[in-house]
Amino acid sequence: MSEAESTTKSAQDPNGQNGEATNGEQPSAAAEPSAPPTPTAEQRLADALAEAARTRDQLLRTAADFDNFRKRSRREVDDAQRRGRETTVKELLPVFDNFERALLHAEGSADAKAVAEGLRMVLKQFLDTLERMGIQRVVATGQPFDPAQHEAIQHLESPEHPAGVVLHEVQPGYRMGDYLVRPAMVVVSKGPPGGGAATAS
């Protein structure tokens, strides 16, 4: 090989690779990851339908749970009311038993005083039973008329009581705590004759 040929070869291929220059940046450009494909309209529709189906299924389960809760609550309320009535009846049965015995005794007894005493005992037992149940009798006679507890069925003139005072209790009232079970039916004073009429009206 002549010196000219050797010089030419070296100029063409300084690294011994037939003159092809290596470039380290070109392979990296080809290795870059491609962007995720944009979902098509059909894919978006399918995803929306699937999400709607999941939401509908959740709503149906929620509605079923609520319906079961409502039925269970209704049963619990009914059971509580039944147990309350049962407890009330059990509390009152001894009172009625004693009242029946008092009547049987009254039929065979000529002692009216003994019969009255027996009935008073039964009445006291009844009131004590109501008090244990949280039911109290409304105080009426001699008290100022209170429309929240009393129901006036008559107004009478009274020289002894000012207008607006309860003269007589016709039917007792009862309350359970702050709840009025039944108002007391009462007769209310109109005040002294003549002077109290204007006040009562």
Short mmCIF file of C-alpha atoms in Angstrom, two decimals:
data_model
loop_
_atom_site.label_atom_id
_atom_site.label_comp_id
_atom_site.label_asym_id
_atom_site.label_seq_id
_atom_site.Cartn_x
_atom_site.Cartn_y
_atom_site.Cartn_z
CA MET A 1 0.00 0.00 0.00
CA SER A 2 1.34 3.36 -1.00
CA GLU A 3 1.62 6.31 1.31
CA ALA A 4 -1.13 8.18 -0.60
CA GLU A 5 -3.61 5.35 -0.21
CA SER A 6 -2.87 5.13 3.50
CA THR A 7 -3.45 8.85 3.94
CA THR A 8 -6.70 8.69 2.04
CA LYS A 9 -7.94 5.79 4.19
CA SER A 10 -7.08 7.56 7.37
CA ALA A 11 -8.95 10.66 6.24
CA GLN A 12 -12.00 8.68 5.33
CA ASP A 13 -12.05 6.47 8.44
CA PRO A 14 -10.11 7.89 11.33
CA ASN A 15 -11.59 5.24 13.70
CA GLY A 16 -11.28 2.39 11.30
CA GLN A 17 -15.02 2.28 10.47
CA ASN A 18 -14.97 3.25 6.78
CA GLY A 19 -15.61 6.91 7.50
CA GLU A 20 -19.05 6.50 9.24
CA ALA A 21 -19.16 8.98 12.09
CA THR A 22 -20.88 7.79 15.30
CA ASN A 23 -23.50 10.06 16.84
CA GLY A 24 -24.66 9.18 20.37
CA GLU A 25 -27.70 11.46 20.26
CA GLN A 26 -29.52 9.80 17.38
CA PRO A 27 -30.46 6.49 19.14
CA SER A 28 -31.84 8.37 22.19
CA ALA A 29 -34.29 10.28 20.00
CA ALA A 30 -35.77 7.01 18.77
CA ALA A 31 -36.09 5.62 22.35
CA GLU A 32 -38.40 8.40 23.70
CA PRO A 33 -41.78 6.93 25.02
CA SER A 34 -44.82 7.80 22.95
CA ALA A 35 -47.78 9.76 24.50
CA PRO A 36 -50.81 7.68 25.65
CA PRO A 37 -53.42 7.38 22.96
CA THR A 38 -56.40 9.70 23.22
CA PRO A 39 -59.56 7.69 24.09
CA THR A 40 -62.05 7.53 21.34
CA ALA A 41 -65.64 8.69 21.64
CA GLU A 42 -66.77 5.06 21.87
CA GLN A 43 -64.41 4.43 24.77
CA ARG A 44 -65.55 7.55 26.61
CA LEU A 45 -69.18 6.51 26.12
CA ALA A 46 -68.45 3.02 27.40
CA ASP A 47 -66.71 4.44 30.50
CA ALA A 48 -69.61 6.80 31.17
CA LEU A 49 -72.15 3.98 30.83
CA ALA A 50 -70.14 1.80 33.21
CA GLU A 51 -69.94 4.62 35.77
CA ALA A 52 -73.67 5.24 35.44
CA ALA A 53 -74.35 1.54 36.02
CA ARG A 54 -72.18 1.54 39.15
CA THR A 55 -73.94 4.66 40.47
CA ARG A 56 -77.36 3.15 39.77
CA ASP A 57 -76.38 -0.03 41.59
CA GLN A 58 -75.21 1.99 44.61
CA LEU A 59 -78.44 3.99 44.64
CA LEU A 60 -80.53 0.83 44.49
CA ARG A 61 -78.61 -0.68 47.41
CA THR A 62 -79.00 2.56 49.39
CA ALA A 63 -82.74 2.65 48.71
CA ALA A 64 -83.08 -0.98 49.78
CA ASP A 65 -81.13 -0.33 52.98
CA PHE A 66 -83.30 2.69 53.76
CA ASP A 67 -86.49 0.71 53.16
CA ASN A 68 -85.27 -2.03 55.50
CA PHE A 69 -84.35 0.60 58.10
CA ARG A 70 -87.81 2.19 57.82
CA LYS A 71 -89.56 -1.16 58.27
CA ARG A 72 -87.33 -2.07 61.20
CA SER A 73 -87.95 1.30 62.85
CA ARG A 74 -91.71 0.90 62.41
CA ARG A 75 -91.58 -2.54 64.01
CA GLU A 76 -89.53 -1.19 66.92
CA VAL A 77 -92.03 1.65 67.46
CA ASP A 78 -94.96 -0.77 67.34
CA ASP A 79 -93.22 -3.11 69.78
CA ALA A 80 -92.45 -0.21 72.14
CA GLN A 81 -96.08 0.94 72.06
CA ARG A 82 -97.30 -2.58 72.71
CA ARG A 83 -94.91 -3.01 75.63
CA GLY A 84 -96.02 0.36 77.00
CA ARG A 85 -99.69 -0.65 76.87
CA GLU A 86 -98.84 -4.00 78.41
CA THR A 87 -96.97 -2.34 81.27
CA THR A 88 -99.85 0.08 81.85
CA VAL A 89 -102.41 -2.71 81.98
CA LYS A 90 -100.26 -4.75 84.38
CA GLU A 91 -99.94 -1.71 86.67
CA LEU A 92 -103.69 -1.06 86.66
CA LEU A 93 -104.95 -4.64 86.97
CA PRO A 94 -104.45 -4.80 90.77
CA VAL A 95 -106.49 -1.61 91.09
CA PHE A 96 -109.37 -3.09 89.14
CA ASP A 97 -109.09 -6.33 91.13
CA ASN A 98 -109.49 -4.42 94.40
CA PHE A 99 -112.31 -2.34 92.95
CA GLU A 100 -114.16 -5.52 92.00
CA ARG A 101 -113.65 -6.94 95.50
CA ALA A 102 -114.97 -3.70 96.99
CA LEU A 103 -118.11 -3.93 94.86
CA LEU A 104 -118.67 -7.55 95.86
CA HIS A 105 -118.28 -6.56 99.51
CA ALA A 106 -120.66 -3.63 99.07
CA GLU A 107 -123.39 -5.90 97.71
CA GLY A 108 -123.38 -8.02 100.86
CA SER A 109 -122.79 -5.28 103.39
CA ALA A 110 -125.20 -2.87 105.03
CA ASP A 111 -122.38 -0.72 106.42
CA ALA A 112 -122.13 2.16 103.98
CA LYS A 113 -119.22 3.66 105.90
CA ALA A 114 -117.12 0.52 105.47
CA VAL A 115 -117.96 0.44 101.75
CA ALA A 116 -116.96 4.07 101.31
CA GLU A 117 -113.71 3.45 103.15
CA GLY A 118 -112.94 0.51 100.88
CA LEU A 119 -113.61 2.60 97.79
CA ARG A 120 -111.38 5.37 99.10
CA MET A 121 -108.59 2.84 99.53
CA VAL A 122 -109.02 1.68 95.94
CA LEU A 123 -108.99 5.27 94.72
CA LYS A 124 -105.78 5.96 96.62
CA GLN A 125 -104.22 2.85 95.13
CA PHE A 126 -105.23 4.05 91.68
CA LEU A 127 -103.69 7.50 92.20
CA ASP A 128 -100.51 5.97 93.61
CA THR A 129 -100.27 3.71 90.58
CA LEU A 130 -100.66 6.64 88.21
CA GLU A 131 -97.97 8.56 90.08
CA ARG A 132 -95.55 5.63 89.75
CA MET A 133 -96.25 5.74 86.02
CA GLY A 134 -95.39 9.44 85.93
CA ILE A 135 -99.01 10.61 85.62
CA GLN A 136 -100.16 13.33 88.00
CA ARG A 137 -103.56 14.79 88.66
CA VAL A 138 -104.04 18.42 87.62
CA VAL A 139 -104.70 20.69 90.60
CA ALA A 140 -107.84 22.68 89.88
CA THR A 141 -110.17 23.70 92.72
CA GLY A 142 -109.19 27.03 94.27
CA GLN A 143 -106.53 27.69 91.63
CA PRO A 144 -106.53 30.47 89.03
CA PHE A 145 -108.05 29.27 85.78
CA ASP A 146 -105.30 28.08 83.42
CA PRO A 147 -106.45 27.34 79.85
CA ALA A 148 -103.34 25.20 79.39
CA GLN A 149 -104.61 22.77 82.06
CA HIS A 150 -108.29 23.54 82.61
CA GLU A 151 -111.37 23.48 80.42
CA ALA A 152 -114.12 25.79 81.62
CA ILE A 153 -117.59 24.37 81.12
CA GLN A 154 -119.45 26.98 83.21
CA HIS A 155 -119.01 30.41 84.82
CA LEU A 156 -120.82 31.25 88.05
CA GLU A 157 -121.02 34.32 90.23
CA SER A 158 -119.34 33.86 93.59
CA PRO A 159 -119.31 36.32 96.48
CA GLU A 160 -116.39 34.40 98.03
CA HIS A 161 -114.02 34.06 95.06
CA PRO A 162 -112.69 36.66 92.63
CA ALA A 163 -113.21 36.26 88.93
CA GLY A 164 -111.04 33.67 87.22
CA VAL A 165 -110.73 31.25 90.14
CA VAL A 166 -111.79 27.62 89.74
CA LEU A 167 -114.82 26.94 91.96
CA HIS A 168 -115.44 23.24 91.27
CA GLU A 169 -113.82 20.37 89.46
CA VAL A 170 -116.35 18.44 87.38
CA GLN A 171 -113.86 15.99 85.91
CA PRO A 172 -110.23 15.63 86.95
CA GLY A 173 -107.41 16.25 84.51
CA TYR A 174 -104.10 14.43 84.27
CA ARG A 175 -100.68 15.22 82.87
CA MET A 176 -97.57 13.19 82.21
CA GLY A 177 -94.62 15.45 82.87
CA ASP A 178 -95.14 18.50 80.68
CA TYR A 179 -97.63 16.68 78.44
CA LEU A 180 -101.31 17.21 79.23
CA VAL A 181 -103.11 13.88 78.98
CA ARG A 182 -106.54 15.38 79.68
CA PRO A 183 -107.55 18.86 80.86
CA ALA A 184 -109.62 19.24 84.01
CA MET A 185 -113.23 20.22 83.35
CA VAL A 186 -114.02 23.01 85.80
CA VAL A 187 -116.51 25.67 86.86
CA VAL A 188 -114.94 29.14 87.00
CA SER A 189 -115.94 32.09 89.17
CA LYS A 190 -117.28 35.25 87.55
CA GLY A 191 -116.64 37.18 90.74
CA PRO A 192 -119.18 38.75 93.11
CA PRO A 193 -122.66 39.45 91.76
CA GLY A 194 -122.77 42.69 89.75
CA GLY A 195 -119.15 43.83 90.09
CA GLY A 196 -117.45 40.78 88.55
CA ALA A 197 -119.60 40.37 85.48
CA ALA A 198 -117.64 42.86 83.42
CA THR A 199 -114.34 41.21 84.38
CA ALA A 200 -115.52 37.76 83.33
CA SER A 201 -116.65 38.97 79.92
#
